[in-house]
């Protein structure tokens, strides 16, 4: 008995113009994936827009918020640089709203640091930094400078704190960071050798590196022209001499910037440092300006030590005599300081002002017997008549 066959059903995927099953699934997955990507982009845009709306914007137009000034007056916590003239001897001195500056405060649980009335806008922050430089750091009447440094250092931390909370960017941000970096570099030279209880070079270095890194990032991401970029790219390399990361950063800069005179000189000094060629390094260092020399100065002790070590091996002979005047010229020191430095490393200086090098006699001095500050001639002679204000503002 012949049974009639049921008509064969044709699926959508098997129709004449329909894609094969695998191709159809692939297209469907691509469509879903595309829709998912669109949703992710839209979600990111919403979050970014929402984040921008949530960023606090400061409304305080003075260097110190009124509430903080009042609280510090009641607690008698005003610095002497902030007191109203004529009230210094009072039982509870009053603060001068034209001189008081918001101090740095550590974040604490339950403390709201985002109140607009307690935050200063970018323009007010720049004005505050200029006041700290011109009226405090550069003042010839405020002494000792260690106290000046501690005051300015703390208030600059407060400025940075306001900048981070408000996510400040743009030209005002760059101007603030440039002056902060110059101040910290200058302080690292001027306060070199001070007791740790007064000045801690490691803390200064930490904040200098943070501000410098932020500044270089502003240069990389900003669209505005930055006329001081060459200066700070070179300062970053000179301060971090021998750092592979700093050198790599310079090599990734555009050719036009990398071949500028300041960066080319910094690269040559960095190469001499890597090659352990202290004679060439010190010769090139003579071409640096004052603030560049301040950035380099922390490497000078190691550089001069390498020179004496190399010469102690190269001229190690019982009958060899090396003129003191020539070594002083190479070390960029006067004869008396050269003699003192040689004696610290075990290099003999005879009565005829001649050096007797011996690799066996070379010794490492104790840390407290070698004072870097005594050997700052190569830096100090470049300051000339430049004021502290000109140096930090970049006018020197």
Coordinates of C-alpha atoms in Angstrom, one line a residue:
X1 CA 0.0 0.0 0.0
X2 CA 1.6 3.3 -1.1
X3 CA 1.6 5.9 1.6
X4 CA 1.7 9.5 0.6
X5 CA 4.7 11.3 1.9
X6 CA 4.1 14.4 4.0
X7 CA 5.2 17.6 2.4
X8 CA 8.7 18.5 3.6
X9 CA 8.8 21.6 5.7
X10 CA 11.4 24.2 4.8
X11 CA 12.9 26.2 7.6
X12 CA 13.6 29.9 7.3
X13 CA 17.3 29.1 7.2
X14 CA 16.8 26.9 4.2
X15 CA 14.8 29.2 2.0
X16 CA 16.2 30.3 -1.2
X17 CA 17.6 33.7 -0.2
X18 CA 18.2 32.9 3.5
X19 CA 21.7 32.4 4.9
X20 CA 22.9 29.0 6.1
X21 CA 22.3 28.2 9.7
X22 CA 25.9 28.9 10.9
X23 CA 25.9 32.2 9.0
X24 CA 22.6 33.2 10.4
X25 CA 23.8 32.6 14.0
X26 CA 27.0 34.5 13.3
X27 CA 25.0 37.5 12.1
X28 CA 22.7 37.3 15.0
X29 CA 25.6 37.2 17.5
X30 CA 27.2 40.2 15.7
X31 CA 24.0 42.2 16.0
X32 CA 23.7 41.4 19.7
X33 CA 27.3 42.2 20.3
X34 CA 27.0 45.5 18.4
X35 CA 23.9 46.4 20.5
X36 CA 25.8 45.5 23.7
X37 CA 28.7 47.7 22.7
X38 CA 26.4 50.6 22.0
X39 CA 24.7 50.1 25.4
X40 CA 28.2 50.1 27.1
X41 CA 29.2 53.3 25.3
X42 CA 25.9 55.0 26.3
X43 CA 26.3 53.8 29.9
X44 CA 29.9 55.1 30.0
X45 CA 28.8 58.5 28.7
X46 CA 26.0 58.6 31.3
X47 CA 28.5 57.8 34.0
X48 CA 31.0 60.3 32.8
X49 CA 28.3 63.0 32.5
X50 CA 27.0 62.1 36.0
X51 CA 30.6 62.2 37.3
X52 CA 31.1 65.6 35.9
X53 CA 27.9 66.8 37.6
X54 CA 29.1 65.4 40.9
X55 CA 32.5 67.1 40.9
X56 CA 32.4 69.9 43.5
X57 CA 33.1 73.4 42.4
X58 CA 34.6 75.8 44.9
X59 CA 33.1 79.1 45.7
X60 CA 35.6 80.4 48.3
X61 CA 37.1 83.6 47.0
X62 CA 39.7 84.1 49.7
X63 CA 42.9 82.1 50.4
X64 CA 41.5 80.7 53.6
X65 CA 37.8 79.8 54.0
X66 CA 36.0 82.0 56.6
X67 CA 35.0 79.0 58.7
X68 CA 38.5 77.6 58.9
X69 CA 39.9 81.0 59.8
X70 CA 37.4 81.4 62.6
X71 CA 38.0 77.9 64.0
X72 CA 41.8 78.4 64.0
X73 CA 41.4 81.7 65.7
X74 CA 39.4 80.0 68.5
X75 CA 41.9 77.2 68.8
X76 CA 44.8 79.6 68.7
X77 CA 46.3 77.6 65.7
X78 CA 47.3 80.5 63.4
X79 CA 50.8 80.7 62.1
X80 CA 52.7 83.9 62.9
X81 CA 52.8 84.6 59.2
X82 CA 49.0 84.8 59.2
X83 CA 48.4 87.1 62.2
X84 CA 46.7 90.5 62.0
X85 CA 49.3 93.2 62.7
X86 CA 49.0 94.6 66.2
X87 CA 47.4 91.5 67.7
X88 CA 50.5 89.3 67.9
X89 CA 50.8 89.8 71.7
X90 CA 47.1 89.3 72.4
X91 CA 46.0 86.4 74.4
X92 CA 44.1 85.1 71.4
X93 CA 45.6 86.8 68.2
X94 CA 43.4 87.5 65.3
X95 CA 43.9 86.2 61.8
X96 CA 44.4 88.5 58.8
X97 CA 42.1 87.4 56.0
X98 CA 44.6 88.9 53.5
X99 CA 47.4 86.7 54.9
X100 CA 45.8 83.6 56.2
X101 CA 46.1 80.5 53.9
X102 CA 44.1 77.3 54.1
X103 CA 46.2 74.7 55.7
X104 CA 46.5 71.0 54.6
X105 CA 44.2 68.7 56.5
X106 CA 44.3 64.9 56.4
X107 CA 41.1 63.2 55.2
X108 CA 39.1 61.9 58.1
X109 CA 36.1 59.6 58.5
X110 CA 32.9 61.7 58.7
X111 CA 34.6 64.9 57.6
X112 CA 33.1 66.5 54.4
X113 CA 35.9 68.0 52.4
X114 CA 33.8 68.8 49.4
X115 CA 31.8 71.7 50.6
X116 CA 32.0 74.4 47.9
X117 CA 32.4 77.1 50.5
X118 CA 35.6 75.4 51.7
X119 CA 37.1 74.9 48.2
X120 CA 38.9 77.5 46.2
X121 CA 38.4 77.8 42.5
X122 CA 41.5 77.3 40.2
X123 CA 42.0 81.1 39.7
X124 CA 42.0 81.6 43.5
X125 CA 44.4 78.7 43.9
X126 CA 46.8 80.2 41.5
X127 CA 46.6 83.6 43.3
X128 CA 47.3 81.7 46.6
X129 CA 50.4 80.1 45.1
X130 CA 51.7 83.5 43.8
X131 CA 51.2 85.0 47.3
X132 CA 53.1 82.1 48.9
X133 CA 56.0 82.7 46.5
X134 CA 56.1 86.5 46.4
X135 CA 55.2 87.4 50.0
X136 CA 56.5 84.4 52.0
X137 CA 59.2 82.4 50.2
X138 CA 60.8 85.4 48.6
X139 CA 60.5 87.7 51.5
X140 CA 63.8 89.0 52.9
X141 CA 62.3 89.7 56.2
X142 CA 60.8 86.3 57.1
X143 CA 63.4 84.1 58.8
X144 CA 64.6 81.4 59.3
X145 CA 64.0 80.0 55.8
X146 CA 63.4 76.5 57.2
X147 CA 60.2 77.9 58.9
X148 CA 59.3 79.6 55.6
X149 CA 59.7 76.3 53.8
X150 CA 57.6 74.4 56.2
X151 CA 54.8 77.0 56.0
X152 CA 54.8 77.2 52.2
X153 CA 55.2 73.4 51.9
X154 CA 52.1 72.8 54.0
X155 CA 50.0 75.4 52.2
X156 CA 51.0 74.1 48.8
X157 CA 49.7 70.6 50.0
X158 CA 46.4 72.3 50.8
X159 CA 46.3 73.8 47.3
X160 CA 47.0 70.4 45.8
X161 CA 44.2 68.9 47.9
X162 CA 41.7 71.4 46.6
X163 CA 42.9 70.7 43.0
X164 CA 42.4 67.0 43.4
X165 CA 38.9 67.3 44.9
X166 CA 37.8 69.6 42.1
X167 CA 39.7 67.8 39.3
X168 CA 41.3 71.0 38.3
X169 CA 43.0 70.9 34.8
X170 CA 44.0 73.3 32.1
X171 CA 46.4 76.3 32.1
X172 CA 45.8 77.2 35.7
X173 CA 46.6 73.7 36.8
X174 CA 49.9 73.8 34.8
X175 CA 50.9 77.2 36.2
X176 CA 50.4 76.0 39.7
X177 CA 52.3 72.8 39.2
X178 CA 55.2 74.5 37.5
X179 CA 55.7 76.9 40.4
X180 CA 55.3 74.1 42.9
X181 CA 58.0 72.0 41.2
X182 CA 60.4 74.9 41.0
X183 CA 59.9 75.7 44.7
X184 CA 60.5 72.1 45.7
X185 CA 63.6 71.8 43.5
X186 CA 65.0 75.1 44.9
X187 CA 64.3 73.9 48.5
X188 CA 66.1 70.6 47.9
X189 CA 69.2 72.7 47.2
X190 CA 68.9 75.5 49.7
X191 CA 68.0 73.2 52.6
X192 CA 70.5 70.4 51.8
X193 CA 72.3 69.3 54.9
X194 CA 69.8 70.7 57.4
X195 CA 68.9 68.4 60.3
X196 CA 66.1 65.9 59.7
X197 CA 63.9 67.3 62.4
X198 CA 63.8 70.6 60.4
X199 CA 63.9 69.3 56.8
X200 CA 63.4 65.8 55.5
X201 CA 64.7 65.4 51.9
X202 CA 62.8 62.2 51.4
X203 CA 59.4 63.8 52.0
X204 CA 60.4 66.7 49.8
X205 CA 61.4 64.3 47.1
X206 CA 58.1 62.3 47.3
X207 CA 56.0 65.4 46.8
X208 CA 58.3 66.7 44.1
X209 CA 58.0 63.5 42.1
X210 CA 54.2 63.5 42.5
X211 CA 53.8 67.1 41.3
X212 CA 56.3 66.6 38.5
X213 CA 54.5 63.4 37.3
X214 CA 51.2 65.3 37.3
X215 CA 52.7 68.2 35.4
X216 CA 54.2 66.0 32.7
X217 CA 50.9 64.2 32.4
X218 CA 49.2 67.6 31.8
X219 CA 51.7 68.3 29.0
X220 CA 50.9 64.9 27.4
X221 CA 47.1 65.1 27.6
X222 CA 46.5 68.8 27.2
X223 CA 45.7 70.5 23.9
X224 CA 46.9 74.0 24.9
X225 CA 50.5 75.2 24.0
X226 CA 52.9 74.9 27.0
X227 CA 55.9 77.3 26.5
X228 CA 57.7 75.9 29.6
X229 CA 57.5 72.2 28.6
X230 CA 61.1 72.0 27.5
X231 CA 62.3 73.4 30.8
X232 CA 60.4 70.9 32.9
X233 CA 61.1 67.9 30.7
X234 CA 64.8 68.7 31.1
X235 CA 64.4 69.3 34.9
X236 CA 62.7 65.9 35.3
X237 CA 65.6 64.1 33.6
X238 CA 68.3 66.1 35.5
X239 CA 66.6 65.4 38.9
X240 CA 66.2 61.7 38.1
X241 CA 69.6 61.3 36.5
X242 CA 70.3 57.6 35.7
X243 CA 66.6 56.6 35.8
X244 CA 65.7 54.4 32.9
X245 CA 62.0 55.4 33.2
X246 CA 62.9 59.1 33.0
X247 CA 65.1 58.5 30.0
X248 CA 62.4 56.4 28.3
X249 CA 59.9 59.2 28.8
X250 CA 62.2 61.7 27.1
X251 CA 62.8 59.4 24.1
X252 CA 59.1 59.1 23.6
X253 CA 58.7 62.8 23.2
X254 CA 58.1 64.3 19.7
X255 CA 61.4 64.9 17.8
X256 CA 60.9 68.7 17.8
X257 CA 60.8 68.8 21.6
X258 CA 63.4 66.1 22.1
X259 CA 66.0 67.9 20.0
X260 CA 65.5 71.3 21.8
X261 CA 68.7 72.7 23.4
X262 CA 67.7 72.1 27.1
X263 CA 66.6 68.5 26.6
X264 CA 69.6 67.8 24.4
X265 CA 72.0 69.0 27.1
X266 CA 70.1 67.0 29.8
X267 CA 70.4 63.9 27.6
X268 CA 74.1 64.4 27.2
X269 CA 74.5 64.8 31.0
X270 CA 72.5 61.6 31.6
X271 CA 74.6 59.7 29.1
X272 CA 77.8 60.8 30.8
X273 CA 76.3 59.7 34.1
X274 CA 75.5 56.2 32.7
X275 CA 79.0 56.0 31.2
X276 CA 80.5 57.0 34.5
X277 CA 82.4 59.8 32.9
X278 CA 82.4 62.4 35.7
X279 CA 84.8 64.7 34.0
X280 CA 82.4 65.2 31.0
X281 CA 79.4 65.4 33.3
X282 CA 80.9 68.2 35.4
X283 CA 82.1 70.0 32.2
X284 CA 78.5 69.9 30.8
X285 CA 77.0 70.9 34.1
X286 CA 78.7 74.3 33.8
X287 CA 76.3 75.1 31.0
X288 CA 73.2 74.6 33.1
X289 CA 71.2 77.5 34.5
X290 CA 70.6 78.0 38.2
X291 CA 67.3 75.9 38.6
X292 CA 68.8 73.2 36.4
X293 CA 71.8 73.1 38.6
X294 CA 69.6 72.8 41.7
X295 CA 67.9 69.8 40.1
X296 CA 71.3 68.2 39.4
X297 CA 73.0 69.0 42.6
X298 CA 72.0 65.9 44.6
X299 CA 74.0 63.8 42.1
X300 CA 77.2 65.9 42.5
X301 CA 78.5 64.0 45.5
X302 CA 78.4 60.6 43.7
X303 CA 79.9 62.2 40.6
X304 CA 82.9 63.7 42.4
X305 CA 83.4 60.5 44.3
X306 CA 83.5 58.5 41.0
X307 CA 86.1 60.9 39.7
X308 CA 88.4 60.5 42.7
X309 CA 87.9 56.7 42.6
X310 CA 88.8 56.5 38.9
X311 CA 91.8 58.7 39.3
X312 CA 92.9 56.7 42.4
X313 CA 93.1 53.6 40.1
X314 CA 94.4 55.3 37.0
X315 CA 97.1 57.3 38.6
X316 CA 98.0 54.9 41.4
X317 CA 101.8 55.0 41.3
X318 CA 104.4 55.8 43.9
X319 CA 106.2 58.3 41.7
X320 CA 103.0 59.9 40.2
X321 CA 102.0 63.4 41.2
X322 CA 98.9 65.2 40.1
X323 CA 98.5 69.0 40.4
X324 CA 95.9 70.1 42.9
X325 CA 94.9 73.1 40.8
X326 CA 94.0 70.9 37.9
X327 CA 91.9 68.6 40.0
X328 CA 90.1 71.6 41.5
X329 CA 89.3 72.8 38.0
X330 CA 87.9 69.3 37.1
X331 CA 85.8 69.1 40.3
X332 CA 84.5 72.7 39.9
X333 CA 85.8 73.6 43.4
X334 CA 88.4 75.9 44.9
X335 CA 91.7 74.5 46.1
X336 CA 90.7 74.4 49.8
X337 CA 87.5 72.5 49.2
X338 CA 89.3 70.2 46.8
X339 CA 91.9 69.4 49.5
X340 CA 89.2 68.8 52.1
X341 CA 87.3 66.5 49.7
X342 CA 90.4 64.5 48.8
X343 CA 91.4 64.0 52.4
X344 CA 87.8 62.7 53.1
X345 CA 88.4 60.0 50.5
X346 CA 91.9 59.1 51.6
X347 CA 93.8 60.9 48.8
X348 CA 97.0 62.4 50.1
X349 CA 97.8 66.1 49.4
X350 CA 101.5 67.0 50.0
X351 CA 103.0 70.4 50.8
X352 CA 103.7 71.2 47.2
X353 CA 99.9 71.1 46.5
X354 CA 100.3 67.8 44.7
X355 CA 98.0 64.8 44.9
X356 CA 99.3 61.2 45.5
X357 CA 96.7 58.8 44.3
X358 CA 96.6 55.2 45.6
X359 CA 93.9 52.7 44.9
X360 CA 94.8 51.0 48.2
X361 CA 94.4 54.2 50.2
X362 CA 91.0 55.2 48.8
X363 CA 88.3 55.0 51.5
X364 CA 84.7 55.9 51.8
X365 CA 84.0 58.7 54.2
X366 CA 81.5 58.4 57.0
X367 CA 78.1 59.9 56.2
X368 CA 78.3 62.7 58.8
X369 CA 81.8 63.8 57.7
X370 CA 80.9 64.6 54.1
X371 CA 78.7 67.7 54.0
X372 CA 77.2 68.2 50.5
X373 CA 76.4 71.8 51.3
X374 CA 80.1 72.7 51.4
X375 CA 80.5 71.7 47.8
X376 CA 77.8 73.8 46.2
X377 CA 80.0 76.3 44.4
X378 CA 79.0 75.0 41.0
X379 CA 75.4 75.8 41.8
X380 CA 75.6 78.9 44.1
X381 CA 77.7 80.9 41.7
X382 CA 74.9 80.8 39.1
X383 CA 72.3 82.4 41.4
X384 CA 73.9 85.8 41.1
X385 CA 71.3 88.5 41.6
X386 CA 68.3 86.3 40.9
X387 CA 65.7 86.6 43.6
X388 CA 63.9 83.6 45.0
X389 CA 60.7 84.9 43.5
X390 CA 62.2 85.2 40.0
X391 CA 63.6 81.7 40.3
X392 CA 60.3 80.1 41.3
X393 CA 58.3 82.1 38.8
X394 CA 60.7 81.1 36.0
X395 CA 61.9 84.6 35.3
X396 CA 65.6 83.9 35.9

